[in-house]
Short mmCIF file of C-alpha atoms and ligand atoms in Angstrom, two decimals:
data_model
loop_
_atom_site.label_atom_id
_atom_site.label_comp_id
_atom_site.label_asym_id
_atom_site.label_seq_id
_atom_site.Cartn_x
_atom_site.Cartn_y
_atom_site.Cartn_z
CA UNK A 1 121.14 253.30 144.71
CA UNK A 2 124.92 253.49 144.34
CA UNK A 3 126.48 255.37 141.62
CA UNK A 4 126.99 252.46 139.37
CA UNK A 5 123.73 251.03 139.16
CA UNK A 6 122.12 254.62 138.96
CA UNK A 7 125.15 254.55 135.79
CA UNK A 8 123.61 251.13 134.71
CA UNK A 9 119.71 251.91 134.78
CA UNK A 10 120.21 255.46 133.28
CA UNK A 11 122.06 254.12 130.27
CA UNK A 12 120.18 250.71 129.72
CA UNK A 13 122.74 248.55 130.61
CA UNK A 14 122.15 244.91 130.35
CA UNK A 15 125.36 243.41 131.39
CA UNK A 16 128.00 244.40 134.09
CA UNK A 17 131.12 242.66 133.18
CA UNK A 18 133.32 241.68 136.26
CA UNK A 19 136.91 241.50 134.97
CA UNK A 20 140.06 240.54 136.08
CA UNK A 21 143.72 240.40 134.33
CA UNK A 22 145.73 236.95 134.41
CA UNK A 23 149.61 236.10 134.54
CA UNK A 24 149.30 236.24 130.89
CA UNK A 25 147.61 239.44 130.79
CA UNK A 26 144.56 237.99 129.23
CA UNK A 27 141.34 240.44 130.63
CA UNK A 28 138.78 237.62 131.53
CA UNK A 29 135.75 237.87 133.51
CA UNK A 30 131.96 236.78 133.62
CA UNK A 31 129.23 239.07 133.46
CA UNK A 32 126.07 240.02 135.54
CA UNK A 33 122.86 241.26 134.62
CA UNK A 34 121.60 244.60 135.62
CA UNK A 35 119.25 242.73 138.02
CA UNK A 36 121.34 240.71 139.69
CA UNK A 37 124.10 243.52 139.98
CA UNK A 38 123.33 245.00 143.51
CA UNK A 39 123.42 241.40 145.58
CA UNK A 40 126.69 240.75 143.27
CA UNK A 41 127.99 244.28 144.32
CA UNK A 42 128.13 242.51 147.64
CA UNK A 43 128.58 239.07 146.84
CA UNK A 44 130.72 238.99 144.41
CA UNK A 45 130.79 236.04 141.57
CA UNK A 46 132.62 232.65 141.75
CA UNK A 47 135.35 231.50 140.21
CA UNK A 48 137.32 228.36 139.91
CA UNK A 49 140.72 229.16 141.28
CA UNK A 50 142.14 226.96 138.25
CA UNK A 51 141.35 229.77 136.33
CA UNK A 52 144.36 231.81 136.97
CA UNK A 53 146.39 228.84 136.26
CA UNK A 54 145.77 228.84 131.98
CA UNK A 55 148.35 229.42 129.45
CA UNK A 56 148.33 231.70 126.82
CA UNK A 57 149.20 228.92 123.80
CA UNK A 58 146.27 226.34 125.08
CA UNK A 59 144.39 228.25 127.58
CA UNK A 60 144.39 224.78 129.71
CA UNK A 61 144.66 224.61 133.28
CA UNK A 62 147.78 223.43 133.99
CA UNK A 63 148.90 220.86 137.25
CA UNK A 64 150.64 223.75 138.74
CA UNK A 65 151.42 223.97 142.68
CA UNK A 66 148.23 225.42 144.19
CA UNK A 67 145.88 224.53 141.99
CA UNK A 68 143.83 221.86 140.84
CA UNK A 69 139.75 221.30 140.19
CA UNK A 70 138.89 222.03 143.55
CA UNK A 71 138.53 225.51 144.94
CA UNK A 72 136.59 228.95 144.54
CA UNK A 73 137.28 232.33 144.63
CA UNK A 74 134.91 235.37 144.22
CA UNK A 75 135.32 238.13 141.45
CA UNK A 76 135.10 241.11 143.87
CA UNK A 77 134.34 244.31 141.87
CA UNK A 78 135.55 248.09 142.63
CA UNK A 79 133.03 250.04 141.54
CA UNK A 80 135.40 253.08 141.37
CA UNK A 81 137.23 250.92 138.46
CA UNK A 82 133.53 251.24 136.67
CA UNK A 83 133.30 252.29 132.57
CA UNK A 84 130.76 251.92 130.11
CA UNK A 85 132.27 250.69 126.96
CA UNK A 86 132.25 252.56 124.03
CA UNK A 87 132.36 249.61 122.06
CA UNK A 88 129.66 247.99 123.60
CA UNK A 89 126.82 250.46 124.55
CA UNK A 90 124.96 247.57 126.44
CA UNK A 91 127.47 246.83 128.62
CA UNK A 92 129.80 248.08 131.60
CA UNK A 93 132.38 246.48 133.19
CA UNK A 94 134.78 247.12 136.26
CA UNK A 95 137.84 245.42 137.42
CA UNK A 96 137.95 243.04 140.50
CA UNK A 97 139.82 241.75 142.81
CA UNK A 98 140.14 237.84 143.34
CA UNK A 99 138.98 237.39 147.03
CA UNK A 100 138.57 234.11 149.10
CA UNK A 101 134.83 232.89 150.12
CA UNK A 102 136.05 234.69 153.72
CA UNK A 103 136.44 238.04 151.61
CA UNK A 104 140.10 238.00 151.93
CA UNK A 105 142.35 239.03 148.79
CA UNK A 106 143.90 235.53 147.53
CA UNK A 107 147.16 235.07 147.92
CA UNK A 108 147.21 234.75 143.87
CA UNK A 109 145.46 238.07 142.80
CA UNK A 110 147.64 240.17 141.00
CA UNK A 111 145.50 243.58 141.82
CA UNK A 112 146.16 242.54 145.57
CA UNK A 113 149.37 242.25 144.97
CA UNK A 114 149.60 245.81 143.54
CA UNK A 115 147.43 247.61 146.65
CA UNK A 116 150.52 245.45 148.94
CA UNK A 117 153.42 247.11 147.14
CA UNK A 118 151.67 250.17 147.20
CA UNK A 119 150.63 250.20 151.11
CA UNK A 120 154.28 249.10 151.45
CA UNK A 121 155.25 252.58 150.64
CA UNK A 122 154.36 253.64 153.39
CA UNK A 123 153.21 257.70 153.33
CA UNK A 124 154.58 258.02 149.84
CA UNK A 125 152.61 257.72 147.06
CA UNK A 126 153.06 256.44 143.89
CA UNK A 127 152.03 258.19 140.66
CA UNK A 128 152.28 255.82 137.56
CA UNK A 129 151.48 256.12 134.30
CA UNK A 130 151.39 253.28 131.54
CA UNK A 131 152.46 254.43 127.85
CA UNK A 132 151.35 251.25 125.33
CA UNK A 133 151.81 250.70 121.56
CA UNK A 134 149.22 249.13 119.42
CA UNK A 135 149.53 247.74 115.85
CA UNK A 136 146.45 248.47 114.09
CA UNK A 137 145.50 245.76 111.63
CA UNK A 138 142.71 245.57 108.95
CA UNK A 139 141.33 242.53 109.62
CA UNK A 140 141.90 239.67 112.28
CA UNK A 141 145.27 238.01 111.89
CA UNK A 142 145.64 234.38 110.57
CA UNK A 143 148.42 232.09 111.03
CA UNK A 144 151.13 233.18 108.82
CA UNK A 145 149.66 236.60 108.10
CA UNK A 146 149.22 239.78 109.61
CA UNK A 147 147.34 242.97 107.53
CA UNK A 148 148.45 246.09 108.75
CA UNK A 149 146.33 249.14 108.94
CA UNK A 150 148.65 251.51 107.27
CA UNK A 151 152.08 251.67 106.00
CA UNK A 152 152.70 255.64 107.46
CA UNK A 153 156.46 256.84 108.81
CA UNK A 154 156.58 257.37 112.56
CA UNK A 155 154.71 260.45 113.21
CA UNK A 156 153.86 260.66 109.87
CA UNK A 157 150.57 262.74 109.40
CA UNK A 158 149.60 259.93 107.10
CA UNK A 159 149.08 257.49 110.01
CA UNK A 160 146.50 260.22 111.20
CA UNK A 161 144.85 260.60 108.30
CA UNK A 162 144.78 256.69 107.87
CA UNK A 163 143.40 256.13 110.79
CA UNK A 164 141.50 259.37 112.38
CA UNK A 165 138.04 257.67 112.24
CA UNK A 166 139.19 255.00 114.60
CA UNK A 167 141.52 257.14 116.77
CA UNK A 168 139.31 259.81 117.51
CA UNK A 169 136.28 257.43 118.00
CA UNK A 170 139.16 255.75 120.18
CA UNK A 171 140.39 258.88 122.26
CA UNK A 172 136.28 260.62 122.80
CA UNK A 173 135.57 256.46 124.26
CA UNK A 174 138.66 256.70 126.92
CA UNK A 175 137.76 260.76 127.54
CA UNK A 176 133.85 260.10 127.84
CA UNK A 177 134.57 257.25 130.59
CA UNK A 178 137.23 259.78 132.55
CA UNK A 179 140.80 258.50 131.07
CA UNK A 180 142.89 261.29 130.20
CA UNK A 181 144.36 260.66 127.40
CA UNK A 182 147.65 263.26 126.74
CA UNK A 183 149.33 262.26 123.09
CA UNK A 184 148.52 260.60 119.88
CA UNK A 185 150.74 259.59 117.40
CA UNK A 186 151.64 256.73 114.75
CA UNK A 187 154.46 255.05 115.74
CA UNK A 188 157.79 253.51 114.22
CA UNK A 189 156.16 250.82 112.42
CA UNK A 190 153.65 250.66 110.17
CA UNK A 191 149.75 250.25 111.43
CA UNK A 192 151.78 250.89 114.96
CA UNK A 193 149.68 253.83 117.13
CA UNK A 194 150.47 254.82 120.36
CA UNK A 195 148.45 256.54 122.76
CA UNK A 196 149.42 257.88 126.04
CA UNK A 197 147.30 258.82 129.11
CA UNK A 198 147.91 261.38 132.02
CA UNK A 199 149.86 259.81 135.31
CA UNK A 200 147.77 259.44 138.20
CA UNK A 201 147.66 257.34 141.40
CA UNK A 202 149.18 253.80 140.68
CA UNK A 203 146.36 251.50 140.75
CA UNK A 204 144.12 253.59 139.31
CA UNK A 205 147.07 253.87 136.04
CA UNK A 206 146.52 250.34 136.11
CA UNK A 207 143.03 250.20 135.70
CA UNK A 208 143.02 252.46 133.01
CA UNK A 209 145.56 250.92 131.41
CA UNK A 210 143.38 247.70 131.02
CA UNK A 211 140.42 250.05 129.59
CA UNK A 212 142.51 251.56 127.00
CA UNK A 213 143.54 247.85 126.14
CA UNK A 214 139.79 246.97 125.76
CA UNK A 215 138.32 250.03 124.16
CA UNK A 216 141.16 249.81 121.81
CA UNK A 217 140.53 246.35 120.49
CA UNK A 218 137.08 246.77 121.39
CA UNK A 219 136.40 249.77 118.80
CA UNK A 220 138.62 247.95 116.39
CA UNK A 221 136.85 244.75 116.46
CA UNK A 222 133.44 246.65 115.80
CA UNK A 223 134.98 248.58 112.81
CA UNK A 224 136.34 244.99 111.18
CA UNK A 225 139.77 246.10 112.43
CA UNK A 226 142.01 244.41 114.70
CA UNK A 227 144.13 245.73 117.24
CA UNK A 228 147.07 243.78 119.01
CA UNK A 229 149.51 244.86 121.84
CA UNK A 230 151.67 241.90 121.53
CA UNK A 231 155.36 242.32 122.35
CA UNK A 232 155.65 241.63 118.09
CA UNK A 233 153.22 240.42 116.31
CA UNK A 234 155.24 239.58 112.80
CA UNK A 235 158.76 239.37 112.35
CA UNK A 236 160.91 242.86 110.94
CA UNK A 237 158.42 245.15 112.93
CA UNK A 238 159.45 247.31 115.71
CA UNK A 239 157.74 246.02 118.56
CA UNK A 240 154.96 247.47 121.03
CA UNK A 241 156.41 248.62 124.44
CA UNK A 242 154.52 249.48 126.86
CA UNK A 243 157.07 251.74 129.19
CA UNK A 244 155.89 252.51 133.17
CA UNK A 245 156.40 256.26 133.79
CA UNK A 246 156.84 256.29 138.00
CA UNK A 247 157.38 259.04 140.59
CA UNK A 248 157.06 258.80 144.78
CA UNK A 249 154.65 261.98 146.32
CA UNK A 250 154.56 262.53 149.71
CA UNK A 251 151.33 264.58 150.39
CA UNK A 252 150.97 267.51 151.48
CA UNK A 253 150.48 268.99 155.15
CA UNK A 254 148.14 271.78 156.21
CA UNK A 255 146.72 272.32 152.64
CA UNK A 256 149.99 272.46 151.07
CA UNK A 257 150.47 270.97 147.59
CA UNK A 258 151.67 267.05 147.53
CA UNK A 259 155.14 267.24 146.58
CA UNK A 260 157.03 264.83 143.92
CA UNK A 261 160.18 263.70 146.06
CA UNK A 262 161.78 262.39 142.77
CA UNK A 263 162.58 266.11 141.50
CA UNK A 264 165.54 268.10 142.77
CA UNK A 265 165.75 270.50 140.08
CA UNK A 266 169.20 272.17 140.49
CA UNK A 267 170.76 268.47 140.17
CA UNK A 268 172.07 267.24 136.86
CA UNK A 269 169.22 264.68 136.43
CA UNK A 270 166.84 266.47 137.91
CA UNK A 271 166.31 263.82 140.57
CA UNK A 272 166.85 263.44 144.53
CA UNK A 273 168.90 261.00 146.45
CA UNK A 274 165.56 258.67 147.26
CA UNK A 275 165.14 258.93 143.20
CA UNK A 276 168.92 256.97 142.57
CA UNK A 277 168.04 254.87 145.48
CA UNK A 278 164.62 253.70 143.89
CA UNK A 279 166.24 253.05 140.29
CA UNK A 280 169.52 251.21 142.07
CA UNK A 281 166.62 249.17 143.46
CA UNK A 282 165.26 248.90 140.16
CA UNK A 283 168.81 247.83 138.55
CA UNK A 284 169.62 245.05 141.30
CA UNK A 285 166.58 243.57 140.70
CA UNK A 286 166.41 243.58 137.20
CA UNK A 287 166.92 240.11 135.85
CA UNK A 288 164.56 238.88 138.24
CA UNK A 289 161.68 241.95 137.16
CA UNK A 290 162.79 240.92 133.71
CA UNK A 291 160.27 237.66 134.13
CA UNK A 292 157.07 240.06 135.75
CA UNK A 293 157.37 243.08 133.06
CA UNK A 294 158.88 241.30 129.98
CA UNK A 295 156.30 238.30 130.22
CA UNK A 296 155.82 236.37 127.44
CA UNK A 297 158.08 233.99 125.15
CA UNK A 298 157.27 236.70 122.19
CA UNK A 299 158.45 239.70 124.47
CA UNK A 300 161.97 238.57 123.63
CA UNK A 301 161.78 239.55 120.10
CA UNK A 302 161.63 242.97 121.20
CA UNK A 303 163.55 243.12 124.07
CA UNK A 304 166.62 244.04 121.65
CA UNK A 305 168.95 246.19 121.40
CA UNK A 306 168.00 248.54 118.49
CA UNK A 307 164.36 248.35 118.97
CA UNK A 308 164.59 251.16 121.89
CA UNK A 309 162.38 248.65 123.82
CA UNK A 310 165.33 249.33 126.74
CA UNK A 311 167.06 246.26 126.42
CA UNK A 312 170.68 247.14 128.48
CA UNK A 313 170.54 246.75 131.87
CA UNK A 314 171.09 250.84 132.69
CA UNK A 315 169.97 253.92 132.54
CA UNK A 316 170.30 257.73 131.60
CA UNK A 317 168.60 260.65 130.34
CA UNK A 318 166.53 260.19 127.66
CA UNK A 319 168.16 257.30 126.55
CA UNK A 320 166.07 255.17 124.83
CA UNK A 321 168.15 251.75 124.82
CA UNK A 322 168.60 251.81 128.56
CA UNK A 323 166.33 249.91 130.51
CA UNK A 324 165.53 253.02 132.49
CA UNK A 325 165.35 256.02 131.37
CA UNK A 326 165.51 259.53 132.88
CA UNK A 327 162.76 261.61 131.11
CA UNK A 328 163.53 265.04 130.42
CA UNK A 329 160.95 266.80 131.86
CA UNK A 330 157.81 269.65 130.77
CA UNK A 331 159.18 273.10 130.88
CA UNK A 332 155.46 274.20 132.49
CA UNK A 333 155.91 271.76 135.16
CA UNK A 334 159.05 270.39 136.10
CA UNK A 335 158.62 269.04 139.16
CA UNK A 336 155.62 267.76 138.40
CA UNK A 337 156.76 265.68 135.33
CA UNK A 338 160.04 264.34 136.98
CA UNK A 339 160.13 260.54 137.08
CA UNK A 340 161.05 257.62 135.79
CA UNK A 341 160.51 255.33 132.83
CA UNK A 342 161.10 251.47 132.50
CA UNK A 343 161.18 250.72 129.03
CA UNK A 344 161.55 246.93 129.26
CA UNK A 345 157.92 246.17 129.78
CA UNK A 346 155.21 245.30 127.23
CA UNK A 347 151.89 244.55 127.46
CA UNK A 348 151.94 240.84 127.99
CA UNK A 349 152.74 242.09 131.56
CA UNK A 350 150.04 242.05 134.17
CA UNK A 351 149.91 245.27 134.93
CA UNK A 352 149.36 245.24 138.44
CA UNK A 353 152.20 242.32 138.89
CA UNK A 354 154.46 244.43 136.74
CA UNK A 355 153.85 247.88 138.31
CA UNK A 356 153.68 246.07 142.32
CA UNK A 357 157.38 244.57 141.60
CA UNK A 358 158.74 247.51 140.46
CA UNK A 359 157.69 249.27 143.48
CA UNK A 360 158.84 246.82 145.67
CA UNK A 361 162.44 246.16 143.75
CA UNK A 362 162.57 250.59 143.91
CA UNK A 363 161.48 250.58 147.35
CA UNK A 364 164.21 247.76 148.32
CA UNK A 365 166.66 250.53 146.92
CA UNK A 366 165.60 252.95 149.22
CA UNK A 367 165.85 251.20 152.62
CA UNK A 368 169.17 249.79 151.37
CA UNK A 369 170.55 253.34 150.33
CA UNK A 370 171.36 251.72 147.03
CA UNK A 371 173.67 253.55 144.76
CA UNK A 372 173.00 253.13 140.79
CA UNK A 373 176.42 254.68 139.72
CA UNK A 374 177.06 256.87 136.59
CA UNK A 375 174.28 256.79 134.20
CA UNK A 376 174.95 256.36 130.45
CA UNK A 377 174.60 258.90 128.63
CA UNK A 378 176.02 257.31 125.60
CA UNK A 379 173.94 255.20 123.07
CA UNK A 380 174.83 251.55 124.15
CA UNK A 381 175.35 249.84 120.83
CA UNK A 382 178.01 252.37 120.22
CA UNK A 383 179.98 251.06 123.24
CA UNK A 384 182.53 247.66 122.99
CA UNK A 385 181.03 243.98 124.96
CA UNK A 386 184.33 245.15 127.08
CA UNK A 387 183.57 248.72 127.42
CA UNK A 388 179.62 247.68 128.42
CA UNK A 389 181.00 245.45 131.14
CA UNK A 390 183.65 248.12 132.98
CA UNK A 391 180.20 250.73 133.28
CA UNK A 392 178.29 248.51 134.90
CA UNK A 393 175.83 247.92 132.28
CA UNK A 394 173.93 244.40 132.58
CA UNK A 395 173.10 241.76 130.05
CA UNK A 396 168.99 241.13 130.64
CA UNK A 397 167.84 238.06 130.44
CA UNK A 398 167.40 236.75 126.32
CA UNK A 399 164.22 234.37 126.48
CA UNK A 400 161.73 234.16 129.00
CA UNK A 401 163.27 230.96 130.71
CA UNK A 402 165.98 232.69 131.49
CA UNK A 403 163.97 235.44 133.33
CA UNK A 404 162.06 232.96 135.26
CA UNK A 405 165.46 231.48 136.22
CA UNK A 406 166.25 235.13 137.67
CA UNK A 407 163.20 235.17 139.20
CA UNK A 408 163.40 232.74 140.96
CA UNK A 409 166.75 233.18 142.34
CA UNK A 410 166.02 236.86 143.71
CA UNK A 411 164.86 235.95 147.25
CA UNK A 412 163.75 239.69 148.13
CA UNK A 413 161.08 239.54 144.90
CA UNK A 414 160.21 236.02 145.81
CA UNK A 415 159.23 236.91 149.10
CA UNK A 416 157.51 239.92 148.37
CA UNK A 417 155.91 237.84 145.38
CA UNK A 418 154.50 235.28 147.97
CA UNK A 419 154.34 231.74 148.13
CA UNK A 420 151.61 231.59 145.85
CA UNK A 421 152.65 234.20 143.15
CA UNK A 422 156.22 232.74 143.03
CA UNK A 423 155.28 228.91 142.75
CA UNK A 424 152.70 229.57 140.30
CA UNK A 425 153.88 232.23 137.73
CA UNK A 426 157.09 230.41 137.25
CA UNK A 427 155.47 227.30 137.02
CA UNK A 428 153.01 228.40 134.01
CA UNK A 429 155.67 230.50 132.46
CA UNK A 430 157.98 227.13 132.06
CA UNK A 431 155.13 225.08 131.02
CA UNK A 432 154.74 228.31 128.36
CA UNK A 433 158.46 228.36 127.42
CA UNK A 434 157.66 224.28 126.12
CA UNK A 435 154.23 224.71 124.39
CA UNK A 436 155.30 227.72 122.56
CA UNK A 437 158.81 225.92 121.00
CA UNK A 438 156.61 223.12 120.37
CA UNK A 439 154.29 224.87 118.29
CA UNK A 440 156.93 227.01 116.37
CA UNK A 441 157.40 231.21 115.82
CA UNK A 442 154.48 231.28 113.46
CA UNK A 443 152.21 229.65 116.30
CA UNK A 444 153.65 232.18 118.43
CA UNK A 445 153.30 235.36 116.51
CA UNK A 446 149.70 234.25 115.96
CA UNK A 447 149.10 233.66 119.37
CA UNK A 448 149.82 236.87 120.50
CA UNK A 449 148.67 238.78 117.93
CA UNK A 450 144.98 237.59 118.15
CA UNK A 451 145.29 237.26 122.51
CA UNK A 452 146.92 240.66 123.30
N1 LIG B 1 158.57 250.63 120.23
C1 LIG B 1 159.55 250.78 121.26
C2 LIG B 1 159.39 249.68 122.30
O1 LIG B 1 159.17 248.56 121.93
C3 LIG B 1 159.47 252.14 121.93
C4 LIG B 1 159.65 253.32 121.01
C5 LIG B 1 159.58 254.59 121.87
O2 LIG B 1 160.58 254.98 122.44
O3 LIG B 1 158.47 255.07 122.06
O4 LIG B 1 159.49 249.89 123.48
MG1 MG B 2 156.50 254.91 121.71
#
């Protein structure tokens, strides 16, 4: 018996969900039962290939390149991705990979995509961690109105005390199935929470990112509560980031510790040569990344400056409106907690897409000995349109048409991205970019707030 279904009988499990994320983010999957798990361990379960080809608005499947009616894939679990959900003590779940009926990843799975970029690093590792905001609602939004949970200051104790039932039910969930969760705290908004888990190996961040995303709505759905971790999910809030803290590791030798090749302590950043290079990768692509971490129509209503959601194409120590931002680091561990954090993301991003490009667009930095110039240490909004300009600092794209237009234009992401990948996700993004002006910002604000 492997260790999952030993997991499954010893818990009375009935139903194994196999999950996967889509371009929108969306977690979907289908479920098997606790008898048929060990043949679909192998087998996997099938999937019409048209399902990665939905939008958010009208969940059709669109006529995109690629895809039409005909054509399976298989759900292909990794049973090292396996939790039990808190929420829903009858059933498990772990994420998959989308695999051809040969076994081969699809050219269109996102996860895939992520174990590429990764394996593209060569011996390097990459240590990731994901750092999401919530807004924490007390009941399920409807069109026009959204409830929130509590009206607390950032890091007021209030928003503990308002919500400690829920959080710590939350935070023993994510411990219990082996996420290690580091910080708690109510954030700038009200009914806005945000908690952050330990880095760790990339795809493995990625994972748990998704399982924070579903024990967090999960345990607020069961308490009559709603979660959402859309980009903004009412006009006048701050909106929920979800920033990607990265360093590169190269392992050890002869029992020696792995060591963090980002940190260079004496400098005055704290970071190596092959650090600048990665984030000058970072900065050339950015436009084009823009599309893959900032991905919905709503995620431009945060990505503003003000917000601190890293909306100036930059970055600097600890400076919260740059793009990327240079961490200051944990007095008991400095090495260990130098790296880097992209602030323009949010959590309509797949994950693994997101986290994959970045890697590639740092790595591409690298090889090129890229050179990211002086980092701003000022506060941008305090600097002239002129003044902005002569550093260097770049306008990111405003609406999610215009980062699909970058997108596309970046041949080095394209390529990376794949035929498939860079047909497709531009294709459903436009066909997005229409349906959602269609339907107007209250459609929109709905839609995300009851999807993410
Ligand atoms: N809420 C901000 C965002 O949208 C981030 C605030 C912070 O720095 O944690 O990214
Ligand atoms: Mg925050």
């Amino acid at each position: 018996m492997t260790d999952v279904e030993s997991s499954v009988a010893r818990n009375g499990v009935e139903l194994i969900r196999f999950l996967w994320v889509d371009y929108n983010s969306i977690t979907r999957g289908k479920a098997v039962s606790r008898q048929a798990l060990s043949s679909r361990m192998r087998s996997g379960v099938g999937l019409a290939r048209s399902r990665q080809a939905a939008t958010l608005l009208t969940d059709r499947m669109q006529h995109v390149p690629e895809i039409d009616a005909v054509g399976e894939v298989r759900l292909s679990p990794d049973p090292h991705s396996y939790v039990r959900l808190p929420h829903a003590p009858g059933s498990a779940a772990m994420l998959c990979d989308l695999v051809t009926l040969d076994g081969k990843p699809w050219e269109a799975c996102p996860r895939s995509f992520l174990k590429d970029a990764l394996a593209a690093a060569g011996d390097l590792r990459v240590i990731a961690a994901f750092e999401p905001e919530f807004t924490l609602c007390s009941q399920r939004p409807v069109q026009g109105s959204l409830h929130l949970f509590d009206d607390a200051l950032s890091c007021d104790n209030d928003g503990f005390e308002a919500a400690d039932d829920y959080l710590t039910d939350l935070v023993r969930g994510m411990r219990e199935q082996g996420l290690a969760v580091e910080t708690c705290h109510p954030e700038y908004s009200p009914g806005q929470h945000e908690v952050t888990l330990r880095h760790g190996p990339a795809l493995r961040s990625a994972d748990n990112y998704v399982w924070q995303r579903v024990f967090t709505r999960g345990l607020a759905r069961r308490r009559g509560l709603w979660a959402t971790f859309a980009p903004l999910p009412r006009a006048g809030l701050m909106g929920n980031g979800n920033h990607l803290h990265l360093s590169l590791w190269r392992e050890g030798h002869d029992g020696e510790e792995p060591v963090n090749v980002f940190a260079s302590p004496g400098d005055d950043l704290g970071l190596t040569d092959l650090a600048r290079h990665f984030i000058a990768g970072l900065l050339a692509h950015l436009p084009a990344l823009i599309a893959l971490t900032c991905a919905s129509v709503n995620s431009y209503q945060r990505l503003l400056p003000g917000k601190w959601a890293g909306a100036y194409g930059t970055y600097g120590p600890d400076n919260r409106e740059a793009a990327i931002r240079v961490p200051s680091t944990l007095a008991d561990d400095v090495t260990g907690s130098t790296r880097i954090e992209f602030k323009a993301c949010d959590s309509s991003a797949n994950p693994y897409l997101a986290l994959g490009a970045l890697v590639h667009a740092g790595l591409d930095g690298v090889r090129r000995r890229l050179d990211p110039g002086e980092p701003l240490t000022e506060d941008p909004r305090s600097l002239s349109d002129s003044e902005l300009r002569r550093r260097g600092v770049q306008r990111l794209p405003r609406s999610l048409g215009e980062a699909v237009d970058a997108l596309e234009r970046d041949e080095y992401l394209t390529s990376v991205l794949g035929p498939y990948h860079s047909s497709l996700y531009p294709a459903l993004k436009r066909i997005e970019v229409h349906d959602m002006a269609a339907a107007g910002v209250d459609a929109e604000f709905f839609t995300h707030a009851i999807r993410l």
